[in-house]
PDB file of C-alpha atoms in Angstrom:
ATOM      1  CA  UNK A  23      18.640 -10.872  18.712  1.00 49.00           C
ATOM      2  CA  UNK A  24      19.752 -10.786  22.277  1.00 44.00           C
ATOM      3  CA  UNK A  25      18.181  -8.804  25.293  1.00 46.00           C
ATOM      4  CA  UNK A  26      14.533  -9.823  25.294  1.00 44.00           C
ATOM      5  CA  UNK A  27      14.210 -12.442  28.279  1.00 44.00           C
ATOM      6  CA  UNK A  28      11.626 -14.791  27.853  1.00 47.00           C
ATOM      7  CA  UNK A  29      10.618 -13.809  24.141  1.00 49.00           C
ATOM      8  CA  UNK A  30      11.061 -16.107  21.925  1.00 50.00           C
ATOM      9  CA  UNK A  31      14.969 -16.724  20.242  1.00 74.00           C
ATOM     10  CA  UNK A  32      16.617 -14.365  17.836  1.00 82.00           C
ATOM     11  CA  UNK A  33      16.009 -16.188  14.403  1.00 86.00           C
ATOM     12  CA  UNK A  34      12.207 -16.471  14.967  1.00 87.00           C
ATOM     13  CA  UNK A  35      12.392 -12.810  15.857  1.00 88.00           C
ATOM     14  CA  UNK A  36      14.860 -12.416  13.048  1.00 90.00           C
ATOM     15  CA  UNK A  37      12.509 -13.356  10.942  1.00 91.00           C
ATOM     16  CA  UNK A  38       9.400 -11.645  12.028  1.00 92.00           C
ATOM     17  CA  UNK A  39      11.388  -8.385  12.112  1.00 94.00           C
ATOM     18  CA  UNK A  40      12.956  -8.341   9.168  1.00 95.00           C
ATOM     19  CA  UNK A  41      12.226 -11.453   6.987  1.00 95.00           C
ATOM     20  CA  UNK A  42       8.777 -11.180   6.781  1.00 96.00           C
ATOM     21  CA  UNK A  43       8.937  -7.309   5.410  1.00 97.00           C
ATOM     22  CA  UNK A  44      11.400  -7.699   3.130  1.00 97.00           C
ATOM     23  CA  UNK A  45       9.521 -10.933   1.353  1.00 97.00           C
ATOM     24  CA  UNK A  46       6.850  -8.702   1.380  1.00 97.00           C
ATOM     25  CA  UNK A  47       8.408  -5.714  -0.220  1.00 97.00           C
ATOM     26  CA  UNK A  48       9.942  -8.213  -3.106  1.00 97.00           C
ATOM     27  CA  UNK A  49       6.372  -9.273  -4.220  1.00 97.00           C
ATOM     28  CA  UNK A  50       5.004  -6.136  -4.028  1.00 97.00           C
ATOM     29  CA  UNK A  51       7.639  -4.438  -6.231  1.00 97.00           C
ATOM     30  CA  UNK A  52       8.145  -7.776  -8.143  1.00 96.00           C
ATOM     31  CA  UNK A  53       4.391  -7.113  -9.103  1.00 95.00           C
ATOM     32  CA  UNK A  54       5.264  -3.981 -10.228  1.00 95.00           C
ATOM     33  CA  UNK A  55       8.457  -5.040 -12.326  1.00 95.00           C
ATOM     34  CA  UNK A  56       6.503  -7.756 -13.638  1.00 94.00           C
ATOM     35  CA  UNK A  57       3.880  -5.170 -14.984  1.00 93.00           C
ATOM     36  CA  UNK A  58       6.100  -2.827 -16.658  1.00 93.00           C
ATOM     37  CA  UNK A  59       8.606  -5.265 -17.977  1.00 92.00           C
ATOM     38  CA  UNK A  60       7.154  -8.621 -17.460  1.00 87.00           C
ATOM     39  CA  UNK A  61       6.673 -10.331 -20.743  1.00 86.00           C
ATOM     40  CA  UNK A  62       3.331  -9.587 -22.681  1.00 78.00           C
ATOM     41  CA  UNK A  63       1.552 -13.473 -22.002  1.00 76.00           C
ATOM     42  CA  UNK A  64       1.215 -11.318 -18.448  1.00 77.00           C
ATOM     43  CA  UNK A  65      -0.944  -9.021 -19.696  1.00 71.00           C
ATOM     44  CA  UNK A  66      -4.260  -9.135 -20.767  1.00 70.00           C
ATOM     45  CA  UNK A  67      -5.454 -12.634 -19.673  1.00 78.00           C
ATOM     46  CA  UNK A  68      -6.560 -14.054 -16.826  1.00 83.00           C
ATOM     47  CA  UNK A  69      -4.008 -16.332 -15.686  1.00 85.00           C
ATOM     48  CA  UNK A  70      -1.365 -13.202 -15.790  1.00 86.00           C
ATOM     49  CA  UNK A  71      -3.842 -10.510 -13.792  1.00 87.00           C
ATOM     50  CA  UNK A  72      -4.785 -12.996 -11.130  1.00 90.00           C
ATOM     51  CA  UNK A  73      -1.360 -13.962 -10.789  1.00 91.00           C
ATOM     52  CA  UNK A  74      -0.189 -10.269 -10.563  1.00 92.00           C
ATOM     53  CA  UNK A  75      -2.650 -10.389  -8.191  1.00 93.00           C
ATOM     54  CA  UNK A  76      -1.793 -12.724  -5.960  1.00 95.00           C
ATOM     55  CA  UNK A  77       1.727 -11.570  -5.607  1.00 95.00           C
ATOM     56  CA  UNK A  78       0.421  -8.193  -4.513  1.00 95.00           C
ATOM     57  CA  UNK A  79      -2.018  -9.441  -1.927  1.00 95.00           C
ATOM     58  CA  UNK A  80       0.473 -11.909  -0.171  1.00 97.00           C
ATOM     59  CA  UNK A  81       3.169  -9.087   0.004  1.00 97.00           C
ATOM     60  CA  UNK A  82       0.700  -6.515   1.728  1.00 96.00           C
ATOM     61  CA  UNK A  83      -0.737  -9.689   3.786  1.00 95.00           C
ATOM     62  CA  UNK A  84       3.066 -10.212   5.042  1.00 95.00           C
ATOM     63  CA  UNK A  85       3.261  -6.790   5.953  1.00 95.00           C
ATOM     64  CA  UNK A  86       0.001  -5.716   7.528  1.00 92.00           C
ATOM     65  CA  UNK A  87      -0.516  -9.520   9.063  1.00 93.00           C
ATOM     66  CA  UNK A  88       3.078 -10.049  10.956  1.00 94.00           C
ATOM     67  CA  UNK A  89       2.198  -6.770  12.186  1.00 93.00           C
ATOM     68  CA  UNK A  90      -0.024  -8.347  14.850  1.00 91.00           C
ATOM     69  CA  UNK A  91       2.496  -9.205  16.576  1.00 91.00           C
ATOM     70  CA  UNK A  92       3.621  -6.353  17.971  1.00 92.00           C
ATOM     71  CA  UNK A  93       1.219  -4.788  20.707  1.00 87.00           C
ATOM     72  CA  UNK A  94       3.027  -2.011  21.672  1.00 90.00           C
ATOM     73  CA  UNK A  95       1.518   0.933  20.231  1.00 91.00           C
ATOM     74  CA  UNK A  96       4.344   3.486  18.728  1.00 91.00           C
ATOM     75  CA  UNK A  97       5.685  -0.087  17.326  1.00 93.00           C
ATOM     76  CA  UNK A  98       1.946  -1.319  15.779  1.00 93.00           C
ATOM     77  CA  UNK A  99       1.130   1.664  14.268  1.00 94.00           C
ATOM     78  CA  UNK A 100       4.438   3.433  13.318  1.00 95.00           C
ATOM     79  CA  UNK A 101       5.498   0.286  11.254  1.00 95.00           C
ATOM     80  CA  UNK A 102       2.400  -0.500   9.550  1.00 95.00           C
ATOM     81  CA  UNK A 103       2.963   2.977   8.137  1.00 96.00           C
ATOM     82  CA  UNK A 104       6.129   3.013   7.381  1.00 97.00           C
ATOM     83  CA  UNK A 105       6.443  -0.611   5.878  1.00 97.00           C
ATOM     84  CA  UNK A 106       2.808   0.335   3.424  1.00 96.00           C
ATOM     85  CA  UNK A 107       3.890   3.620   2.594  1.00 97.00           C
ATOM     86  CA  UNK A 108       7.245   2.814   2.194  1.00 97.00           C
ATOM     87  CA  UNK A 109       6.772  -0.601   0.147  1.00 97.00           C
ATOM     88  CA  UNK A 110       4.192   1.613  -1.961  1.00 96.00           C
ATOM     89  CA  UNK A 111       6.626   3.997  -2.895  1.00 97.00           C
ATOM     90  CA  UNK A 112       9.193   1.370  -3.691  1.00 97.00           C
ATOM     91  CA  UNK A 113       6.922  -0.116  -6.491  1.00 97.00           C
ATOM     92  CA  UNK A 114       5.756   3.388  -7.761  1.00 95.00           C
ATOM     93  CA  UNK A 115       9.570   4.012  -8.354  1.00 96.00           C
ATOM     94  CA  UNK A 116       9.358   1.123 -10.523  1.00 96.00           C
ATOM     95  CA  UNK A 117       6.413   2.275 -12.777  1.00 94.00           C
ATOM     96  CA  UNK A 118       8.097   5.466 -13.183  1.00 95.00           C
ATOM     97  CA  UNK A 119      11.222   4.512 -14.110  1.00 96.00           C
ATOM     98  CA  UNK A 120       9.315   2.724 -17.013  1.00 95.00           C
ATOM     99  CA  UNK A 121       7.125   5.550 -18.069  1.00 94.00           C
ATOM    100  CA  UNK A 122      10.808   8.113 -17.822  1.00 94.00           C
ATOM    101  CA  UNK A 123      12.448   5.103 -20.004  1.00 95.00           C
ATOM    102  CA  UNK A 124       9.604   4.719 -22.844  1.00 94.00           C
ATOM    103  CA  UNK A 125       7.314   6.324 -21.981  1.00 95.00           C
ATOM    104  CA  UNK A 126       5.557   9.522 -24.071  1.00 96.00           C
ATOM    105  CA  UNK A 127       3.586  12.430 -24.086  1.00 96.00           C
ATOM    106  CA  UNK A 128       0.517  13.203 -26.219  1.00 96.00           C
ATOM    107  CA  UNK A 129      -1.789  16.135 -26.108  1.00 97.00           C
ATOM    108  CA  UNK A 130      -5.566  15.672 -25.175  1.00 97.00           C
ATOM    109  CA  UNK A 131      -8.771  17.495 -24.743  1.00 97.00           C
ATOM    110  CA  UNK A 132     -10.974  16.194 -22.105  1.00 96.00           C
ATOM    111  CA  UNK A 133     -14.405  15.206 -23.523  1.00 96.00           C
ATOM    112  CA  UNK A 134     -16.052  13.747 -20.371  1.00 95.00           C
ATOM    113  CA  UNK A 135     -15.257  13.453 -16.545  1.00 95.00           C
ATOM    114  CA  UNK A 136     -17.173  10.619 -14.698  1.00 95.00           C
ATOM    115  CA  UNK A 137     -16.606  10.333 -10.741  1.00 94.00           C
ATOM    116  CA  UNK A 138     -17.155   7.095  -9.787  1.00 93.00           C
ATOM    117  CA  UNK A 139     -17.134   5.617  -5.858  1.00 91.00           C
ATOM    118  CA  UNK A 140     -15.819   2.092  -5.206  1.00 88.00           C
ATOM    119  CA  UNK A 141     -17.144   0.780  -1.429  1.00 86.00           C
ATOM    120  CA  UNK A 142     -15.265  -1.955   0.207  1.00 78.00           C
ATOM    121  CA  UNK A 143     -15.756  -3.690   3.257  1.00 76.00           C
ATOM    122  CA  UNK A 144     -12.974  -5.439   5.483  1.00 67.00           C
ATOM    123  CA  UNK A 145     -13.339  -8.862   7.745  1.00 63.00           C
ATOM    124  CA  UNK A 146     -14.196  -6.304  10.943  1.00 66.00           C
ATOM    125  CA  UNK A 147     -17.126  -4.585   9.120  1.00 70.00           C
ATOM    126  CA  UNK A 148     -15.342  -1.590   8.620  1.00 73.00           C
ATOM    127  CA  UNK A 149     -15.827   0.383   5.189  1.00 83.00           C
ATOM    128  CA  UNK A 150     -13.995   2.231   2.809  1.00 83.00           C
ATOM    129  CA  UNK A 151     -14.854   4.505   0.417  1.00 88.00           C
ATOM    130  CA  UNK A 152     -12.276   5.407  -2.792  1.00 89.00           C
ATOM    131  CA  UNK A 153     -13.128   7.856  -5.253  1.00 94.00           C
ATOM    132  CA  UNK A 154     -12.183   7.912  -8.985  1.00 95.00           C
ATOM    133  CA  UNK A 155     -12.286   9.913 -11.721  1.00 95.00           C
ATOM    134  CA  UNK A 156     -12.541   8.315 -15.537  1.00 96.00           C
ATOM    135  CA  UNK A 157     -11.689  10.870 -17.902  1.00 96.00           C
ATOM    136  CA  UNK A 158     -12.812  10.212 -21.602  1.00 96.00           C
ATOM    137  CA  UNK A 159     -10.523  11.654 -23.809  1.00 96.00           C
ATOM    138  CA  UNK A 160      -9.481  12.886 -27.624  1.00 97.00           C
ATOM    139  CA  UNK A 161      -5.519  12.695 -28.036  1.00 96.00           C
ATOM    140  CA  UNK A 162      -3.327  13.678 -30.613  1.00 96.00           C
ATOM    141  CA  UNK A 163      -2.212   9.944 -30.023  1.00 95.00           C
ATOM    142  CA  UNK A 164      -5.052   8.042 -30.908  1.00 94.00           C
ATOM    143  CA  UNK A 165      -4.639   5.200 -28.999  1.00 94.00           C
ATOM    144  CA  UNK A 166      -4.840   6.965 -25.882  1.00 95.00           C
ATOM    145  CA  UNK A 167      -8.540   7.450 -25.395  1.00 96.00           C
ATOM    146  CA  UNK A 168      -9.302   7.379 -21.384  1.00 95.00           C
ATOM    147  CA  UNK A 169      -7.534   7.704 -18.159  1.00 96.00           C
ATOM    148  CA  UNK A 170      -8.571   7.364 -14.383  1.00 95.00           C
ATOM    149  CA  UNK A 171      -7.011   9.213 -11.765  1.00 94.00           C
ATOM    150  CA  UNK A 172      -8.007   9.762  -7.948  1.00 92.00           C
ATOM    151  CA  UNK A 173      -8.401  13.541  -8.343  1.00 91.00           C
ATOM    152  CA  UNK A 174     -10.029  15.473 -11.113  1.00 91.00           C
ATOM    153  CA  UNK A 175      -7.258  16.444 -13.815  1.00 92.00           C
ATOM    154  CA  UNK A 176      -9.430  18.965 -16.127  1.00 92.00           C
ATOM    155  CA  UNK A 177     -13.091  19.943 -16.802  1.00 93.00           C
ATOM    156  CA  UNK A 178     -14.766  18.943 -19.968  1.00 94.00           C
ATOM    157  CA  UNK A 179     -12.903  20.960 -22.615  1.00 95.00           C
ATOM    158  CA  UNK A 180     -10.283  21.704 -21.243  1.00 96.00           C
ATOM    159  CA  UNK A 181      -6.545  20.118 -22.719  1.00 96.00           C
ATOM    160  CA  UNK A 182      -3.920  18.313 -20.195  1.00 95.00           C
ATOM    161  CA  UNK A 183      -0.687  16.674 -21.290  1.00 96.00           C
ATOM    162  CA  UNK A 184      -1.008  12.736 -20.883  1.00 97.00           C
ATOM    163  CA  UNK A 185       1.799  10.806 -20.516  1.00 96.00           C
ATOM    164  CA  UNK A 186       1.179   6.869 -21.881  1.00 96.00           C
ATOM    165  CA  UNK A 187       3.326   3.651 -22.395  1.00 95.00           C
ATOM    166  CA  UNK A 188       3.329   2.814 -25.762  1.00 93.00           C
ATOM    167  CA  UNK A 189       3.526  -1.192 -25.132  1.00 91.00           C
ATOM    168  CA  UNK A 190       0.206  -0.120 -23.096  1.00 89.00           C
ATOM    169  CA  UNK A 191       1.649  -2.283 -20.194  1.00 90.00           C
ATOM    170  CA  UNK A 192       1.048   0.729 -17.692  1.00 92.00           C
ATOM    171  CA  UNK A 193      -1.918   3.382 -17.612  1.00 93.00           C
ATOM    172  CA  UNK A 194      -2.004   6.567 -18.937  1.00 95.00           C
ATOM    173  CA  UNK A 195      -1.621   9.326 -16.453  1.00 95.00           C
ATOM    174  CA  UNK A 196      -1.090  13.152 -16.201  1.00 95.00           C
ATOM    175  CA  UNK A 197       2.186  14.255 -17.226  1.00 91.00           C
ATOM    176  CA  UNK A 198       3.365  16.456 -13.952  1.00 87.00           C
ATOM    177  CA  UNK A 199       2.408  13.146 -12.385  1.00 89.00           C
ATOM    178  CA  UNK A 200       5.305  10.967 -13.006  1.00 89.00           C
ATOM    179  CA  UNK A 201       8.136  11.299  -9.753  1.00 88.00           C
ATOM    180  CA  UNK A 202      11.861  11.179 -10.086  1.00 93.00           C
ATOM    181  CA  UNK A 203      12.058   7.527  -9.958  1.00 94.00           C
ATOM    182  CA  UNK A 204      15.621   7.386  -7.883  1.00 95.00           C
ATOM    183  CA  UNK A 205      13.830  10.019  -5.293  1.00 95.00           C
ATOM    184  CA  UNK A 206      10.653   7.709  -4.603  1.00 95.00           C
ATOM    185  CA  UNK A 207      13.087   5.038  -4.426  1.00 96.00           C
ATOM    186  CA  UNK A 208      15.196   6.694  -1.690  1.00 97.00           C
ATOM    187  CA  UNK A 209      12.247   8.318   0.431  1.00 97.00           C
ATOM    188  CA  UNK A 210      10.703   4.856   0.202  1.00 97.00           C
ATOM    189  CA  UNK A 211      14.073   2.322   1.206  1.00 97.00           C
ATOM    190  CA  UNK A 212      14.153   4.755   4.069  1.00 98.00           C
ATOM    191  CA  UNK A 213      10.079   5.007   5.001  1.00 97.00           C
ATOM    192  CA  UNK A 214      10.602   0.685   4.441  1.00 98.00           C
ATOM    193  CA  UNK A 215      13.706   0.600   6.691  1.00 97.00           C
ATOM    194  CA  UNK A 216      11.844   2.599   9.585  1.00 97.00           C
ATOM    195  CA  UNK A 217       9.441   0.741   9.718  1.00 96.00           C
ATOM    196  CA  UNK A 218      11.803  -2.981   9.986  1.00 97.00           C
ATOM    197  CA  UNK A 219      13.602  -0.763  12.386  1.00 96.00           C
ATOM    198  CA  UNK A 220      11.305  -0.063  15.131  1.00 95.00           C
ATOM    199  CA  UNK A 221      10.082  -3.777  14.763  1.00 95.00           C
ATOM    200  CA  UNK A 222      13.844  -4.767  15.717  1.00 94.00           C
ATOM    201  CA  UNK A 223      13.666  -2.575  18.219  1.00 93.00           C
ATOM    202  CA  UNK A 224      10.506  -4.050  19.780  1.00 93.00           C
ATOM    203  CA  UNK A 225      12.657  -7.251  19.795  1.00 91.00           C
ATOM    204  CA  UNK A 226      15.480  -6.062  21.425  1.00 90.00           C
ATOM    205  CA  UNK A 227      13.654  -4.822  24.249  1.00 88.00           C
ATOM    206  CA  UNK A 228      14.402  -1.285  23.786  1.00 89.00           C
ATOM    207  CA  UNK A 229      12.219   1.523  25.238  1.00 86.00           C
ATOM    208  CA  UNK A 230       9.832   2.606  25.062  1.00 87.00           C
ATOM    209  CA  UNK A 231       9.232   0.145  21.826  1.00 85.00           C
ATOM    210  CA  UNK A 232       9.846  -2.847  24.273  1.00 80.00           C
ATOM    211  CA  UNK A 233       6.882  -5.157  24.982  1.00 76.00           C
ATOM    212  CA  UNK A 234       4.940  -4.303  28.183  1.00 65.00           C
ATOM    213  CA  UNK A 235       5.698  -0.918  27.847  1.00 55.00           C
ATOM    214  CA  UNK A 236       3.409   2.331  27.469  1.00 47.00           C
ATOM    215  CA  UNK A 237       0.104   1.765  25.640  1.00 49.00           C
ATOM    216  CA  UNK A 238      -0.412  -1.600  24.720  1.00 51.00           C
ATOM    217  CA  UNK A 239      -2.688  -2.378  21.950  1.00 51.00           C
ATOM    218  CA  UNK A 240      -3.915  -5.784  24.235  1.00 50.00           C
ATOM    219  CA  UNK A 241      -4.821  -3.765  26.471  1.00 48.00           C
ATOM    220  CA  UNK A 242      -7.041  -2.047  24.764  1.00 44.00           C
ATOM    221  CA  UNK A 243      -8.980  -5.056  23.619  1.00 48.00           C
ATOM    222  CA  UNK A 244      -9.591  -6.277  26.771  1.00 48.00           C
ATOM    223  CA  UNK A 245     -10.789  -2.540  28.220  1.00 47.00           C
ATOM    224  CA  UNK A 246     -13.415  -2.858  24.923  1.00 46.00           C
ATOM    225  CA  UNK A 247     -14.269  -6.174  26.232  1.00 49.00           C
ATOM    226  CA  UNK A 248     -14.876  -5.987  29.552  1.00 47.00           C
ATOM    227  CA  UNK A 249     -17.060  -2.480  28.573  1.00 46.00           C
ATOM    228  CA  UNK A 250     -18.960  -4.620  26.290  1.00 43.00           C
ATOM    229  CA  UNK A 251     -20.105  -7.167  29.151  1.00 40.00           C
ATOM    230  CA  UNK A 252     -21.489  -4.474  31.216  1.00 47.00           C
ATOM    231  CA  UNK A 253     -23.497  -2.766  29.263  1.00 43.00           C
ATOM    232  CA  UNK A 254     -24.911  -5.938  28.176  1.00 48.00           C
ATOM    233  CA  UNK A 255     -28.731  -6.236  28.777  1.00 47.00           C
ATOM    234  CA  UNK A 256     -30.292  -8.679  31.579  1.00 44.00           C
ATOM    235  CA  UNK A 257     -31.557 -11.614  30.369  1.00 46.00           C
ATOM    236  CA  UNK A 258     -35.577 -11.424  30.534  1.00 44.00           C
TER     237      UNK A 258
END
């Protein structure tokens, strides 16, 4: 990449730019591949989840991590979006195209709903809060017994058409749930590819994504800094 001054040469920016994304984006849907049509030692041990695992945290970690990099503020936050979303979508293609290719539908009645919170906490102290709902359930399939979504489905006694994989590599989930697999795939190549795009356009100096431009996440830090040293109490 040319244009950029003093920044650093084009294959380190290269890589940054694009690289880094798209290695991200191939273990995040290679996760998802891997869980729909990986072979079965995968599943159900271990070794296979935490190496599922793995894969899916060091694609995100490329993605939201490189990230830092670029200060600019349409650049920081419009990619991050893009490239998560995007990435997200990619893989969820995936999973669908397995449940349109095997898998089936199976009537159920809904015996119980449970809502259940799960709190997390990142390295700045910030929380998160994600709901779930389990849904206990009596199928004309009997193997298909519960399901969690992140929305209630159906109140207790009510029926709801389930949709399951019958090699049980994937969860069972409501039938009007399951996208046109070639349409997630298309919104997100082109959510992905906005997101590499304004990165490359932070490293070609173009405005306003150029560096030193605008609002500039750096900035802000150091405004939040220098506000936290004067309200900082006298020493007795």
């Amino acid at each position: 990449m040319v244009g950029y001054g003093n920044r650093p040469g084009w294959a380190p920016a290269a890589l940054m730019a694009v690289g880094a994304p798209l290695a991200g984006m191939a273990l995040i849907v290679a996760k998802a591949a891997l869980v729909a049509y990986g072979p079965s030692a995968l599943a159900g041990n271990w070794a296979g989840s935490a190496l599922l695992f793995v894969m899916m945290m060091a694609g995100y970690a490329l993605l939201v991590f490189t990230q830092l990099r670029y200060e600019n503020v349409l650049v920081f936050f419009g990619a991050f979006l893009l490239l998560v979303i995007g990435a997200s979508m990619v893989a969820g293609a995936v999973s669908d195209q397995a449940l349109h290719e095997r898998g089936r539908t199976t009537a159920c009645t809904v015996q119980k709903v449970d809502r259940r919170e799960v709190t997390s906490t990142d390295g700045d102290g910030n929380t998160t809060t994600d709901v779930y709902y389990d849904h206990d359930l009596a199928c004309a399939e009997p193997r298909v017994r519960t399901m969690t979504t992140r929305s209630k489905v159906a109140d207790r006694g009510e029926r709801v058409q389930v949709v399951y994989d019958p090699r049980d590599r994937l969860d069972p989930r409501p039938a009007g749930s399951v996208g046109d697999p070639g349409t997630s795939l298309k919104r997100g190549a082109a959510l992905f590819g906005g997101g590499v795009l304004l990165r490359v356009l932070f490293e070609l100096d173009v405005p306003p994504f150029r560096p030193g431009t605008g609002f500039r996440l750096g900035r802000l830090r150091r405004r939040r800094r220098r506000r936290s040293v004067r309200v900082r109490p006298p020493s007795p």
